[in-house]
Short mmCIF file of C-alpha atoms in Angstrom, two decimals:
data_model
loop_
_atom_site.label_atom_id
_atom_site.label_comp_id
_atom_site.label_asym_id
_atom_site.label_seq_id
_atom_site.Cartn_x
_atom_site.Cartn_y
_atom_site.Cartn_z
CA GLY A 1 -18.20 11.53 -27.85
CA ALA A 2 -19.97 13.46 -30.57
CA VAL A 3 -17.69 15.74 -32.30
CA VAL A 4 -18.49 17.93 -35.14
CA SER A 5 -15.94 20.00 -36.99
CA GLN A 6 -16.35 22.93 -39.34
CA HIS A 7 -13.77 24.27 -41.86
CA PRO A 8 -12.82 27.03 -42.12
CA SER A 9 -13.20 28.53 -38.73
CA ARG A 10 -12.77 31.99 -40.23
CA VAL A 11 -12.91 33.36 -43.65
CA ILE A 12 -12.56 36.81 -45.26
CA CYS A 13 -13.55 37.31 -48.81
CA LYS A 14 -14.25 40.03 -51.33
CA SER A 15 -17.89 40.88 -52.31
CA GLY A 16 -19.14 38.77 -55.14
CA THR A 17 -17.01 35.63 -54.54
CA SER A 18 -18.39 32.25 -53.28
CA VAL A 19 -17.43 30.75 -50.14
CA LYS A 20 -17.67 27.06 -49.15
CA ILE A 21 -18.16 25.90 -45.52
CA GLU A 22 -17.69 22.23 -44.51
CA CYS A 23 -19.39 20.49 -41.64
CA ARG A 24 -18.28 17.01 -40.67
CA SER A 25 -19.40 14.65 -37.89
CA LEU A 26 -16.18 12.91 -36.89
CA ASP A 27 -17.21 10.06 -34.82
CA PHE A 28 -20.80 9.34 -35.69
CA GLN A 29 -23.06 9.09 -38.68
CA ALA A 30 -25.45 12.07 -39.16
CA THR A 31 -28.50 11.43 -41.32
CA THR A 32 -29.53 15.05 -40.74
CA MET A 33 -27.54 18.16 -40.45
CA PHE A 34 -28.68 21.72 -39.81
CA TRP A 35 -27.26 25.12 -40.83
CA TYR A 36 -27.65 28.07 -38.68
CA ARG A 37 -26.93 31.68 -38.81
CA GLN A 38 -26.06 33.92 -35.82
CA PHE A 39 -25.73 37.74 -35.87
CA PRO A 40 -23.79 39.43 -32.98
CA LYS A 41 -25.51 39.20 -29.68
CA GLN A 42 -28.46 37.32 -31.17
CA SER A 43 -29.89 33.85 -31.19
CA LEU A 44 -29.42 31.10 -33.80
CA MET A 45 -31.64 31.27 -36.72
CA LEU A 46 -32.10 27.99 -38.61
CA MET A 47 -31.46 28.35 -42.33
CA ALA A 48 -31.91 24.85 -43.66
CA THR A 49 -32.16 21.25 -42.82
CA SER A 50 -30.06 18.87 -44.83
CA ASN A 51 -30.71 15.26 -45.25
CA GLU A 52 -28.21 12.71 -46.63
CA GLY A 53 -28.82 12.06 -50.19
CA SER A 54 -31.72 14.58 -50.78
CA LYS A 55 -32.48 18.20 -51.33
CA ALA A 56 -32.09 20.51 -48.29
CA THR A 57 -35.36 22.01 -46.87
CA TYR A 58 -34.93 25.70 -46.47
CA GLU A 59 -36.65 27.88 -43.76
CA GLN A 60 -38.84 30.70 -45.00
CA GLY A 61 -36.92 33.78 -46.14
CA VAL A 62 -33.65 31.86 -46.89
CA GLU A 63 -32.69 32.06 -50.52
CA LYS A 64 -31.84 28.53 -51.70
CA ASP A 65 -29.95 29.83 -54.77
CA LYS A 66 -27.87 32.00 -52.44
CA PHE A 67 -27.04 29.41 -49.89
CA LEU A 68 -26.33 26.06 -51.54
CA ILE A 69 -26.41 23.07 -49.38
CA ASN A 70 -25.08 19.71 -50.20
CA HIS A 71 -25.21 16.61 -47.85
CA ALA A 72 -23.31 14.05 -50.00
CA SER A 73 -22.43 11.58 -47.15
CA LEU A 74 -23.42 10.62 -43.66
CA THR A 75 -20.50 12.66 -42.27
CA LEU A 76 -20.42 15.70 -44.42
CA SER A 77 -22.51 18.64 -45.44
CA THR A 78 -21.51 21.74 -47.11
CA LEU A 79 -22.88 25.25 -47.30
CA THR A 80 -21.84 27.42 -50.13
CA VAL A 81 -22.50 31.20 -49.89
CA THR A 82 -22.69 32.27 -53.59
CA SER A 83 -21.91 35.74 -54.74
CA ALA A 84 -21.39 36.90 -51.19
CA HIS A 85 -22.09 40.46 -50.18
CA PRO A 86 -21.31 42.32 -46.93
CA GLU A 87 -24.77 41.55 -45.51
CA ASP A 88 -23.91 37.92 -45.61
CA SER A 89 -21.24 38.49 -42.88
CA SER A 90 -22.25 36.41 -40.02
CA PHE A 91 -21.33 33.43 -37.83
CA TYR A 92 -22.48 30.22 -39.48
CA ILE A 93 -22.96 27.23 -37.38
CA CYS A 94 -23.75 23.59 -38.41
CA SER A 95 -25.07 20.84 -36.17
CA ALA A 96 -25.52 17.09 -36.84
CA ARG A 97 -28.09 14.78 -35.42
CA ARG A 98 -26.85 11.41 -34.53
CA ALA A 99 -28.82 8.71 -36.21
CA ASN A 100 -31.75 7.43 -34.02
CA THR A 101 -31.40 10.19 -31.51
CA ASP A 102 -32.93 13.57 -31.05
CA THR A 103 -29.93 15.61 -29.94
CA GLN A 104 -27.91 17.94 -32.18
CA TYR A 105 -24.24 18.45 -31.79
CA PHE A 106 -22.85 21.56 -32.95
CA GLY A 107 -19.71 22.67 -34.79
CA PRO A 108 -17.43 25.40 -33.66
CA GLY A 109 -18.83 27.86 -36.14
CA THR A 110 -17.36 29.77 -39.16
CA ARG A 111 -17.01 33.47 -38.96
CA LEU A 112 -17.60 35.00 -42.40
CA THR A 113 -16.57 38.49 -43.14
CA VAL A 114 -17.34 39.85 -46.79
CA LEU A 115 -15.52 43.05 -47.62
CA ALA B 1 -45.84 27.37 -33.77
CA GLN B 2 -42.97 26.65 -31.43
CA LYS B 3 -41.69 29.37 -29.37
CA VAL B 4 -39.08 29.73 -26.67
CA THR B 5 -38.57 32.71 -24.49
CA GLN B 6 -35.78 33.50 -22.19
CA ALA B 7 -36.83 36.68 -20.40
CA GLN B 8 -33.55 37.55 -19.03
CA THR B 9 -31.09 38.92 -21.58
CA GLU B 10 -28.21 39.23 -19.30
CA ILE B 11 -27.40 38.29 -15.61
CA SER B 12 -24.35 39.46 -13.63
CA VAL B 13 -23.39 37.82 -10.43
CA VAL B 14 -20.27 37.44 -8.25
CA GLU B 15 -18.40 34.24 -8.13
CA LYS B 16 -19.93 31.67 -5.67
CA GLU B 17 -23.45 33.01 -6.04
CA ASP B 18 -26.25 30.91 -7.42
CA VAL B 19 -27.85 31.98 -10.71
CA THR B 20 -31.20 30.62 -12.18
CA LEU B 21 -31.98 31.11 -15.88
CA ASP B 22 -35.59 31.06 -16.95
CA CYS B 23 -37.03 29.27 -19.95
CA VAL B 24 -40.71 29.29 -20.96
CA TYR B 25 -41.76 27.46 -24.06
CA GLU B 26 -44.86 26.99 -26.24
CA THR B 27 -45.67 24.08 -28.49
CA ARG B 28 -48.73 22.34 -29.67
CA ASP B 29 -46.93 18.90 -29.70
CA THR B 30 -47.50 16.51 -26.93
CA THR B 31 -44.14 14.92 -27.50
CA TYR B 32 -41.15 17.27 -27.51
CA TYR B 33 -37.65 17.61 -26.19
CA LEU B 34 -36.08 20.57 -24.34
CA PHE B 35 -32.40 21.45 -24.36
CA TRP B 36 -29.96 23.73 -22.79
CA TYR B 37 -26.79 24.69 -24.62
CA LYS B 38 -23.86 26.83 -23.42
CA GLN B 39 -22.12 29.06 -25.84
CA PRO B 40 -18.80 30.42 -24.42
CA PRO B 41 -16.88 33.33 -26.01
CA SER B 42 -15.24 30.98 -28.43
CA GLY B 43 -18.61 30.48 -30.03
CA GLU B 44 -19.08 26.71 -29.98
CA LEU B 45 -22.36 25.43 -28.58
CA VAL B 46 -21.92 22.96 -25.85
CA PHE B 47 -24.79 20.47 -25.20
CA LEU B 48 -25.84 20.54 -21.53
CA ILE B 49 -28.91 18.55 -21.27
CA ARG B 50 -31.95 17.11 -23.10
CA ARG B 51 -35.21 16.33 -21.41
CA ASN B 52 -38.23 14.76 -23.03
CA SER B 53 -41.75 15.97 -22.36
CA PHE B 54 -42.64 12.81 -20.55
CA ASP B 55 -39.92 13.06 -17.98
CA GLU B 56 -40.66 15.62 -15.43
CA GLN B 57 -38.02 14.57 -12.99
CA ASN B 58 -35.54 17.30 -12.00
CA GLU B 59 -31.89 16.65 -12.84
CA ILE B 60 -28.74 17.67 -11.08
CA SER B 61 -25.29 17.35 -12.75
CA GLY B 62 -22.68 18.66 -10.57
CA ARG B 63 -23.17 22.41 -10.08
CA TYR B 64 -25.92 22.36 -12.67
CA SER B 65 -29.59 21.61 -12.01
CA TRP B 66 -32.77 21.84 -13.93
CA ASN B 67 -36.32 22.26 -13.08
CA PHE B 68 -38.93 21.03 -15.59
CA GLN B 69 -42.56 22.05 -14.97
CA LYS B 70 -44.94 21.07 -17.58
CA SER B 71 -47.79 22.71 -15.89
CA THR B 72 -46.09 26.09 -16.49
CA SER B 73 -44.29 25.21 -19.55
CA SER B 74 -40.93 26.02 -17.93
CA PHE B 75 -37.59 24.45 -18.00
CA ASN B 76 -35.35 26.53 -15.73
CA PHE B 77 -31.69 26.06 -15.29
CA THR B 78 -29.65 26.86 -11.99
CA ILE B 79 -26.01 27.13 -11.67
CA THR B 80 -24.84 26.66 -8.07
CA ALA B 81 -21.75 28.31 -6.66
CA SER B 82 -21.01 29.97 -9.97
CA GLN B 83 -17.45 30.38 -11.32
CA VAL B 84 -15.79 32.69 -13.79
CA VAL B 85 -15.65 29.81 -16.25
CA ASP B 86 -19.52 29.78 -16.19
CA SER B 87 -19.51 33.16 -18.02
CA ALA B 88 -21.17 32.46 -21.44
CA VAL B 89 -24.43 32.83 -23.34
CA TYR B 90 -26.94 30.04 -22.40
CA PHE B 91 -29.63 28.95 -24.72
CA CYS B 92 -32.71 27.11 -24.15
CA ALA B 93 -34.23 25.12 -27.19
CA LEU B 94 -37.25 23.19 -28.07
CA SER B 95 -37.21 20.40 -30.53
CA GLU B 96 -40.15 19.37 -32.76
CA THR B 97 -41.14 15.94 -33.23
CA LYS B 98 -39.20 13.58 -35.75
CA ALA B 99 -42.03 13.98 -38.25
CA ALA B 100 -41.16 17.66 -38.37
CA GLY B 101 -37.40 16.97 -38.72
CA ASN B 102 -36.30 17.45 -35.11
CA LYS B 103 -35.86 21.24 -35.88
CA LEU B 104 -34.74 23.24 -32.93
CA THR B 105 -36.24 26.34 -31.87
CA PHE B 106 -33.88 28.58 -29.85
CA GLY B 107 -34.76 31.15 -27.20
CA GLY B 108 -32.99 34.50 -27.29
CA GLY B 109 -30.31 33.53 -25.02
CA THR B 110 -29.13 34.53 -21.45
CA ARG B 111 -25.74 36.14 -21.15
CA VAL B 112 -24.20 35.22 -17.87
CA LEU B 113 -21.32 37.22 -16.58
CA VAL B 114 -19.70 35.88 -13.38
CA LYS B 115 -17.31 38.29 -11.73
CA PRO B 116 -14.41 37.23 -9.59
#
C-alpha cells in the first residue's frame, strides 16, 4: 500500500499562535511531498512543493514566511503556520509522491480553526 | 498553463443508476498523467486511477470505468449501478511532467449524491 498520515487531524488555536502539521509516508520513501489547502466546497489549491533536503517551492501568492515547510527526511515533511489568523482556518492536506512514480498519495488532512 | 474543468458541480442520482462525471483538460505537454480521486465526507483523498497520455485504452475496475479521449481532451468517469457509499466529491487532476515537479492541477470537483 501507500499510506500517508497527518498529525494532528484537527487543531483549534488562538490567533497569533503557530501551528505545526506533520505529514509522514508510512510505508514508502517520498522524495517529494506537496501541501494543499482546501476551503469548504472548493477544490484543492497547491501551496508548495517540498523536496527532501532542499528548500520548498511555493506557489504564487503563498507567503513563504507565513507557511514554513521543512522536509528533513524521506518520510517526513512539516508545515508550520506562523502567527495564525482566522483567515488561515482551512483544511490542509499533504501528499507524498513515491520515488520513481508519478502518483501522489494523500494524507487524511488537518482541519485548522483559528479563533 | 494547465487547466482541468469539471463542468458538473453536483449530481444527484438514485441508487443503482449509472452516473458519468465529465473531465476536460488543457495542457501544452505531450506527456502527462490524468488522475481521478475520490473525497468522501471524511476528507481523505482516495486514489482511483492514473492514466498516462500515451495510453488511450479505456479501463474498467469493478463498477468504475474510465473513458480517455485525447482527441477531445477528455477523461470521463462512470460509476455503474451507483451505491450510497459512492456519495463523495470526485476530483479529476492533471499532472505536469517530472521536469515541472509532477505538480497536480485539480478540477473543481463534482459532488455525487446517491440517494437510497
